[in-house]
mmCIF file of C-alpha atoms in Angstrom:
data_model
loop_
_atom_site.group_PDB
_atom_site.id
_atom_site.type_symbol
_atom_site.label_atom_id
_atom_site.label_comp_id
_atom_site.label_asym_id
_atom_site.label_seq_id
_atom_site.Cartn_x
_atom_site.Cartn_y
_atom_site.Cartn_z
ATOM 1 C CA GLY A 1 0.229 -0.105 -0.063
ATOM 2 C CA GLU A 2 0.911 3.748 -0.140
ATOM 3 C CA ASP A 3 2.996 5.165 2.687
ATOM 4 C CA VAL A 4 3.006 8.253 4.582
ATOM 5 C CA GLU A 5 6.067 8.740 6.735
ATOM 6 C CA GLN A 6 6.615 11.335 9.584
ATOM 7 C CA SER A 7 9.534 11.858 12.360
ATOM 8 C CA LEU A 8 8.048 10.515 15.818
ATOM 9 C CA PHE A 9 9.080 13.615 17.908
ATOM 10 C CA LEU A 10 9.448 17.273 17.872
ATOM 11 C CA SER A 11 10.489 19.425 20.948
ATOM 12 C CA VAL A 12 10.015 23.105 20.928
ATOM 13 C CA ARG A 13 10.204 26.130 23.272
ATOM 14 C CA GLU A 14 7.174 28.082 23.819
ATOM 15 C CA GLY A 15 6.825 31.267 21.248
ATOM 16 C CA ASP A 16 9.148 29.339 18.500
ATOM 17 C CA SER A 17 7.996 28.374 15.436
ATOM 18 C CA SER A 18 7.204 24.452 14.775
ATOM 19 C CA VAL A 19 7.719 22.505 11.476
ATOM 20 C CA ILE A 20 6.623 18.939 10.968
ATOM 21 C CA ASN A 21 7.456 17.457 7.847
ATOM 22 C CA CYS A 22 5.645 14.269 6.158
ATOM 23 C CA THR A 23 6.318 12.663 2.884
ATOM 24 C CA TYR A 24 4.107 10.183 1.036
ATOM 25 C CA THR A 25 4.583 7.863 -1.772
ATOM 26 C CA ASP A 26 1.379 8.129 -3.827
ATOM 27 C CA SER A 27 1.933 10.557 -6.604
ATOM 28 C CA SER A 28 -1.645 10.644 -7.215
ATOM 29 C CA SER A 29 -2.635 12.160 -4.074
ATOM 30 C CA THR A 30 -5.278 14.718 -4.223
ATOM 31 C CA TYR A 31 -5.856 15.947 -0.903
ATOM 32 C CA LEU A 32 -3.484 16.128 1.948
ATOM 33 C CA TYR A 33 -4.151 16.848 5.402
ATOM 34 C CA TRP A 34 -3.309 17.558 8.917
ATOM 35 C CA TYR A 35 -4.886 16.016 12.183
ATOM 36 C CA LYS A 36 -4.297 17.006 15.610
ATOM 37 C CA GLN A 37 -4.726 14.540 18.379
ATOM 38 C CA GLU A 38 -4.927 15.587 22.127
ATOM 39 C CA PRO A 39 -4.619 13.139 24.905
ATOM 40 C CA GLY A 40 -7.320 10.743 25.179
ATOM 41 C CA ALA A 41 -9.251 12.416 22.294
ATOM 42 C CA GLY A 42 -10.039 11.450 18.599
ATOM 43 C CA LEU A 43 -8.368 13.091 15.867
ATOM 44 C CA GLN A 44 -9.478 16.661 14.453
ATOM 45 C CA LEU A 45 -9.115 18.030 11.158
ATOM 46 C CA LEU A 46 -6.591 20.809 11.253
ATOM 47 C CA THR A 47 -6.081 21.967 7.979
ATOM 48 C CA TYR A 48 -5.809 20.658 4.296
ATOM 49 C CA ILE A 49 -4.240 21.260 0.988
ATOM 50 C CA PHE A 50 -5.411 20.381 -2.413
ATOM 51 C CA SER A 51 -2.685 18.862 -4.606
ATOM 52 C CA ASN A 52 -2.669 21.885 -7.293
ATOM 53 C CA MET A 53 -1.755 24.098 -4.378
ATOM 54 C CA ASP A 54 1.817 24.856 -2.976
ATOM 55 C CA MET A 55 0.572 26.764 -0.012
ATOM 56 C CA LYS A 56 -1.951 27.403 2.258
ATOM 57 C CA GLN A 57 -2.117 29.653 5.183
ATOM 58 C CA ASP A 58 -4.512 29.698 8.143
ATOM 59 C CA GLN A 59 -3.881 32.041 11.030
ATOM 60 C CA ARG A 60 -0.880 30.550 12.613
ATOM 61 C CA LEU A 61 -0.831 27.603 10.623
ATOM 62 C CA THR A 62 1.301 27.134 7.304
ATOM 63 C CA VAL A 63 1.005 24.298 5.234
ATOM 64 C CA LEU A 64 3.571 23.835 2.166
ATOM 65 C CA LEU A 65 3.317 21.389 -0.499
ATOM 66 C CA ASN A 66 6.321 20.209 -2.549
ATOM 67 C CA LYS A 67 4.407 17.767 -4.957
ATOM 68 C CA LYS A 68 7.684 16.990 -6.973
ATOM 69 C CA ASP A 69 9.446 15.707 -4.023
ATOM 70 C CA LYS A 70 6.126 14.584 -2.350
ATOM 71 C CA HIS A 71 6.954 16.505 0.769
ATOM 72 C CA LEU A 72 4.481 18.060 3.205
ATOM 73 C CA SER A 73 5.043 20.341 5.991
ATOM 74 C CA LEU A 74 3.058 22.364 8.745
ATOM 75 C CA ARG A 75 4.448 25.397 10.407
ATOM 76 C CA ILE A 76 2.947 26.409 13.418
ATOM 77 C CA ALA A 77 3.975 30.033 14.201
ATOM 78 C CA ASP A 78 4.151 31.151 17.956
ATOM 79 C CA THR A 79 4.149 27.883 19.148
ATOM 80 C CA GLN A 80 2.051 27.520 22.524
ATOM 81 C CA THR A 81 1.782 24.916 25.439
ATOM 82 C CA GLY A 82 -1.927 24.360 24.066
ATOM 83 C CA ASP A 83 -0.316 23.088 20.634
ATOM 84 C CA SER A 84 1.090 20.237 22.297
ATOM 85 C CA ALA A 85 -0.472 17.308 20.836
ATOM 86 C CA ILE A 86 0.110 14.507 18.266
ATOM 87 C CA TYR A 87 0.220 15.778 14.638
ATOM 88 C CA PHE A 88 -0.898 13.279 11.810
ATOM 89 C CA CYS A 89 -0.384 13.584 8.206
ATOM 90 C CA ALA A 90 -2.736 11.669 5.799
ATOM 91 C CA GLU A 91 -3.209 11.505 2.010
ATOM 92 C CA THR A 92 -6.432 10.751 -0.100
ATOM 93 C CA PRO A 93 -5.868 8.595 -3.171
ATOM 94 C CA SER A 94 -7.098 10.078 -6.482
ATOM 95 C CA GLY A 95 -9.222 6.641 -6.717
ATOM 96 C CA GLY A 96 -10.844 3.789 -5.414
ATOM 97 C CA SER A 97 -12.365 4.350 -1.941
ATOM 98 C CA TYR A 98 -10.800 7.730 -1.471
ATOM 99 C CA ILE A 99 -10.289 6.966 2.263
ATOM 100 C CA PRO A 100 -7.124 8.792 3.588
ATOM 101 C CA THR A 101 -3.926 6.744 4.472
ATOM 102 C CA PHE A 102 -2.346 8.550 7.687
ATOM 103 C CA GLY A 103 1.121 8.602 9.037
ATOM 104 C CA ARG A 104 2.189 7.462 12.736
ATOM 105 C CA GLY A 105 1.937 10.910 14.043
ATOM 106 C CA THR A 106 4.623 13.434 15.104
ATOM 107 C CA SER A 107 4.210 14.170 19.067
ATOM 108 C CA LEU A 108 4.929 17.644 19.579
ATOM 109 C CA ILE A 109 6.112 18.698 22.958
ATOM 110 C CA VAL A 110 6.285 22.376 23.626
ATOM 111 C CA HIS A 111 8.192 23.476 26.846
ATOM 112 C CA PRO A 112 8.073 27.075 28.534
ATOM 113 C CA ASN B 1 -25.004 17.489 17.982
ATOM 114 C CA ALA B 2 -23.302 14.836 20.114
ATOM 115 C CA GLY B 3 -21.220 14.215 16.800
ATOM 116 C CA VAL B 4 -19.503 10.755 16.986
ATOM 117 C CA THR B 5 -19.898 8.900 20.255
ATOM 118 C CA GLN B 6 -18.286 5.541 21.492
ATOM 119 C CA THR B 7 -18.919 3.052 24.048
ATOM 120 C CA PRO B 8 -16.946 1.996 26.024
ATOM 121 C CA LYS B 9 -13.997 4.065 26.838
ATOM 122 C CA PHE B 10 -12.158 1.102 28.180
ATOM 123 C CA ARG B 11 -12.203 -2.587 28.449
ATOM 124 C CA ILE B 12 -10.171 -5.321 29.451
ATOM 125 C CA LEU B 13 -11.232 -8.522 27.806
ATOM 126 C CA LYS B 14 -9.793 -12.153 28.286
ATOM 127 C CA ILE B 15 -8.350 -14.179 25.251
ATOM 128 C CA GLY B 16 -11.301 -15.853 23.449
ATOM 129 C CA GLN B 17 -13.910 -13.427 24.771
ATOM 130 C CA SER B 18 -16.263 -11.373 22.411
ATOM 131 C CA MET B 19 -17.581 -8.007 22.529
ATOM 132 C CA THR B 20 -19.063 -5.210 20.543
ATOM 133 C CA LEU B 21 -17.938 -1.780 20.635
ATOM 134 C CA GLN B 22 -20.602 0.822 19.806
ATOM 135 C CA CYS B 23 -20.409 3.734 17.672
ATOM 136 C CA THR B 24 -23.468 6.288 17.189
ATOM 137 C CA GLN B 25 -23.353 9.392 14.953
ATOM 138 C CA ASP B 26 -26.259 12.315 14.998
ATOM 139 C CA MET B 27 -25.076 14.153 11.997
ATOM 140 C CA ASN B 28 -26.884 12.061 9.628
ATOM 141 C CA HIS B 29 -23.667 11.197 7.756
ATOM 142 C CA ASN B 30 -23.632 8.372 5.217
ATOM 143 C CA TYR B 31 -20.231 7.268 5.662
ATOM 144 C CA MET B 32 -18.681 5.672 8.763
ATOM 145 C CA TYR B 33 -15.528 4.118 9.389
ATOM 146 C CA TRP B 34 -13.581 1.984 12.035
ATOM 147 C CA TYR B 35 -9.942 2.441 12.587
ATOM 148 C CA ARG B 36 -7.481 1.009 15.192
ATOM 149 C CA GLN B 37 -4.569 2.889 16.457
ATOM 150 C CA ASP B 38 -1.717 0.675 17.504
ATOM 151 C CA PRO B 39 0.956 2.354 19.799
ATOM 152 C CA GLY B 40 3.520 4.653 17.880
ATOM 153 C CA MET B 41 1.553 4.110 14.410
ATOM 154 C CA GLY B 42 -0.841 5.561 12.213
ATOM 155 C CA LEU B 43 -4.276 4.712 11.971
ATOM 156 C CA LYS B 44 -5.177 1.724 10.037
ATOM 157 C CA LEU B 45 -8.816 1.250 8.416
ATOM 158 C CA ILE B 46 -10.793 -2.132 9.753
ATOM 159 C CA TYR B 47 -14.261 -1.647 7.830
ATOM 160 C CA TYR B 48 -16.088 1.046 6.514
ATOM 161 C CA SER B 49 -19.590 1.546 5.443
ATOM 162 C CA VAL B 50 -21.155 4.078 2.797
ATOM 163 C CA GLY B 51 -24.422 4.037 4.020
ATOM 164 C CA ALA B 52 -27.024 1.644 5.711
ATOM 165 C CA GLY B 53 -26.701 -1.968 4.783
ATOM 166 C CA ILE B 54 -23.910 -1.579 3.116
ATOM 167 C CA THR B 55 -20.540 -2.467 4.554
ATOM 168 C CA ASP B 56 -16.718 -3.016 2.857
ATOM 169 C CA LYS B 57 -13.410 -4.244 4.209
ATOM 170 C CA GLY B 58 -10.794 -2.108 5.004
ATOM 171 C CA GLU B 59 -6.866 -2.749 5.203
ATOM 172 C CA VAL B 60 -6.987 -5.037 8.380
ATOM 173 C CA PRO B 61 -10.603 -6.423 8.528
ATOM 174 C CA ASN B 62 -9.459 -9.945 9.819
ATOM 175 C CA GLY B 63 -10.973 -10.958 13.362
ATOM 176 C CA TYR B 64 -13.680 -8.127 13.092
ATOM 177 C CA ASN B 65 -17.158 -7.829 11.880
ATOM 178 C CA VAL B 66 -19.811 -4.739 11.273
ATOM 179 C CA SER B 67 -23.061 -4.201 10.415
ATOM 180 C CA ARG B 68 -24.978 -1.108 9.520
ATOM 181 C CA SER B 69 -28.704 -1.559 9.986
ATOM 182 C CA THR B 70 -29.396 2.095 10.532
ATOM 183 C CA THR B 71 -27.717 5.378 9.408
ATOM 184 C CA GLU B 72 -26.528 6.218 12.786
ATOM 185 C CA ASP B 73 -25.011 3.320 14.222
ATOM 186 C CA PHE B 74 -22.079 1.219 13.194
ATOM 187 C CA PRO B 75 -21.045 -1.483 15.807
ATOM 188 C CA LEU B 76 -17.861 -3.127 15.724
ATOM 189 C CA ARG B 77 -17.879 -7.052 16.727
ATOM 190 C CA LEU B 78 -14.787 -9.146 18.044
ATOM 191 C CA GLU B 79 -15.646 -12.337 18.261
ATOM 192 C CA LEU B 80 -12.606 -14.414 19.678
ATOM 193 C CA ALA B 81 -10.217 -11.687 20.910
ATOM 194 C CA ALA B 82 -6.898 -11.962 20.566
ATOM 195 C CA PRO B 83 -3.837 -10.253 22.116
ATOM 196 C CA SER B 84 -3.064 -8.826 18.698
ATOM 197 C CA GLN B 85 -6.210 -6.912 19.015
ATOM 198 C CA THR B 86 -5.279 -4.799 22.208
ATOM 199 C CA SER B 87 -5.454 -1.227 20.618
ATOM 200 C CA VAL B 88 -7.136 1.971 20.566
ATOM 201 C CA TYR B 89 -10.223 1.678 18.453
ATOM 202 C CA PHE B 90 -11.632 5.098 16.854
ATOM 203 C CA CYS B 91 -14.852 5.497 14.930
ATOM 204 C CA ALA B 92 -15.286 8.171 12.494
ATOM 205 C CA SER B 93 -18.150 9.374 10.184
ATOM 206 C CA SER B 94 -18.253 11.855 7.100
ATOM 207 C CA LEU B 95 -21.286 13.355 5.402
ATOM 208 C CA ASP B 96 -19.861 12.117 1.781
ATOM 209 C CA SER B 97 -16.785 10.440 0.748
ATOM 210 C CA PRO B 98 -13.632 11.727 2.451
ATOM 211 C CA TYR B 99 -12.703 13.337 -0.962
ATOM 212 C CA LEU B 100 -15.619 15.601 -0.683
ATOM 213 C CA SER B 101 -16.055 15.996 3.339
ATOM 214 C CA GLU B 102 -14.249 15.993 6.399
ATOM 215 C CA GLN B 103 -13.987 13.095 8.848
ATOM 216 C CA TYR B 104 -15.179 13.433 12.549
ATOM 217 C CA PHE B 105 -13.817 11.040 14.826
ATOM 218 C CA GLY B 106 -15.268 9.772 18.243
ATOM 219 C CA PRO B 107 -12.973 9.549 21.474
ATOM 220 C CA GLY B 108 -11.935 6.226 20.994
ATOM 221 C CA THR B 109 -11.866 2.741 22.869
ATOM 222 C CA ARG B 110 -9.058 1.522 24.469
ATOM 223 C CA LEU B 111 -9.002 -2.190 24.403
ATOM 224 C CA THR B 112 -6.661 -4.606 26.330
ATOM 225 C CA VAL B 113 -6.976 -8.104 25.598
ATOM 226 C CA THR B 114 -4.990 -10.576 28.063
#
């Protein structure tokens, strides 16, 4: 099956920017997503980008997509302790059931 | 709206026992999904449903069964629990195909099989 890869951990200081990276293998991916999972809770959609875009900004969040390198990143500006969570990258194929494939998640730890 | 609700929150099963994980959504969504999340891993799709009466296998369906008799409910059945089924189970729903609409997740059921 198609793969979505992420690093497992990221530690940043409060107020700094965080950059979480993701690579995927499916060249036919249409939508790419970032989900946030807080402790003890389900996943919540944070933002998404369509494959014909290379950047999307939403308040403190910036998503960058390099389709040639199949690389997706999520930048969180002015990271706060409330941003501590697991962030999952996911991609939707262009055919079949369209059900997303998820990465293993990156644990973001924000310390004062 | 309560969104997607799951019961129970936690459960410990002995090997060979059976149980049903309940999932209900009150958003009138057509699509529903069951995922499992193993430690340090991403979500793996077990089964999904595109509407009442229609279900299909995902990536890891062995050892599980589902039914979808109503739009609201999508229970997941484990017939003969095995230690390999120790995981956190998430139910999700979407109004339409995930290509077109956001998936909403329940809070999860943490299952331990010993």
